[in-house]
Amino acid sequence: MSDPKRARAVGPSTRSVHGGERDHQTSDALTTPIYQTSTFWFRDSSELREYAEGRKARDEYGRYGNPTWRAVERKLCEFEGGEEAVLFASGMCAATTTFLALLPRGAHLIVTSDCYRRTRQFISQYLTKLDIETTVIEPANNEKFEAAIRKETALFFTESPTNPYLRVIDVAESARIAHAHGISVVIDSTFASPINHRALDDGADLVLHSATKYLGGHNDLLAGAAVGSSEIIAPIREAVGVLGGVTDAHSAYLLLRGLKTLSLRMERHNSNALQVARWLESHPKIRRVWFPGLSSHPDHEVAMRQMNGFGGVVSFEVDSDLDGTIRFVDGCQLPYIAPSLGGVESLIEMPVLMSFWDVPAEERQAYGITDSLVRFACGIEDPDDLIRDLSQALESV
Ligand SMILES: *Cc1c(COP(=O)(O)O)cnc(C)c1O
């Protein structure tokens, strides 16, 4: 549990540095130690009994808890304004464990169309084995959302912003509709980070993260997280103990360290991406830019109302074909060609070659993945250097 009073009283950078860490230490080390242990020992059987009967709070076995990852969980509670958080081995593990924990057999699920590909794959290949039916709706279409609701509908799941078109879901409005029908709202907030949007404050029941991205922030770890009320987290925590997708103490430590600069990093990601997006939009060799901070984006108004910043990812179409777009991407010298986002290094990718290369062209088109689409995940480099690099690379188009 976190201290919600303090979480409200301090700013995001103070929260980044101090959240979750101070109260539990025995060694007086200033930083939270890496508890590199798979199990915890009991002094005698009476201590074990006290623990088993719930009279003594302590650790038992590494799959059920570790003090290093609990510090991260407390910090994430303060960031998101939740009562409890759970860490996972990856963002995918957060999503799959959550779905398995919260969806009864035969339940109905509503998701939005612009969605992380592996999440979509889990829904279509694995949840169907539990007779779970799914309706896919356009992001930001509340009429379609209401029309899709059935009496078996248990969850509404969406990213916000989505990938790669950065659609922003009006979470307060979605929660109002969902809650009127007893449906829980789960938001994958990976692209926002809790600095740009706190979905729980807007009525979401659960927030998921690929902590691999902004939360870790340095392209050096894989982790996932879920944050919400104690009530919704309880079955998820139970499920992670059974399914076993736990993080390790060393990754948890790296994540804890990364989180201390989350607020500072997001400031730079936000401002870099806004400058890059505006510059790209005015460039004659760019056909279209998707960035929620631009007034041309379909969800600009919702984003302005709901978010404190728009994140570091900019998607755009080069005014060329596949080969011309490849020449541009290969001509960039600063960003790495790599999947992922949210780290200090800028990354660039063409979804057609990266996440969707094995998807038939027709299906790809249905997802709106064109040959000239580029996703640029701004790092924290100097904005003038990024723009200069993009500019010289566009000369080869
Ligand atoms: C990366 C990502 C995931 C998956 O997270 P991993 O940590 O790579 O397992 C899920 N959702 C979104 C929106 C992502 O960007």
PDB file of C-alpha atoms in Angstrom, residues 160 168-173 196-198 202 301-308:
ATOM      1  CA  SER A 160      -4.402   5.150 -24.687  1.00  0.00           C
ATOM      2  CA  VAL A 168      -6.526   8.940 -27.347  1.00  0.00           C
ATOM      3  CA  ILE A 169      -9.499   7.337 -25.598  1.00  0.00           C
ATOM      4  CA  ASP A 170     -11.768   9.577 -23.504  1.00  0.00           C
ATOM      5  CA  VAL A 171     -11.329   7.495 -20.359  1.00  0.00           C
ATOM      6  CA  ALA A 172     -13.862   9.373 -18.199  1.00  0.00           C
ATOM      7  CA  GLU A 173     -16.576   8.919 -20.829  1.00  0.00           C
ATOM      8  CA  ASN A 196       1.114  12.357 -19.013  1.00  0.00           C
ATOM      9  CA  HIS A 197      -2.098  10.671 -17.922  1.00  0.00           C
ATOM     10  CA  ARG A 198      -3.410   9.109 -14.706  1.00  0.00           C
ATOM     11  CA  ASP A 202     -10.451   9.482 -14.738  1.00  0.00           C
ATOM     12  CA  GLU A 301      -9.273  17.869 -28.110  1.00  0.00           C
ATOM     13  CA  VAL A 302      -9.550  14.813 -25.868  1.00  0.00           C
ATOM     14  CA  ALA A 303      -5.774  14.755 -25.522  1.00  0.00           C
ATOM     15  CA  MET A 304      -5.659  18.446 -24.547  1.00  0.00           C
ATOM     16  CA  ARG A 305      -8.314  17.839 -21.901  1.00  0.00           C
ATOM     17  CA  GLN A 306      -7.033  14.546 -20.566  1.00  0.00           C
ATOM     18  CA  MET A 307      -3.248  14.576 -20.858  1.00  0.00           C
ATOM     19  CA  ASN A 308      -0.423  16.638 -19.369  1.00  0.00           C
TER      20      ASN A 308
END
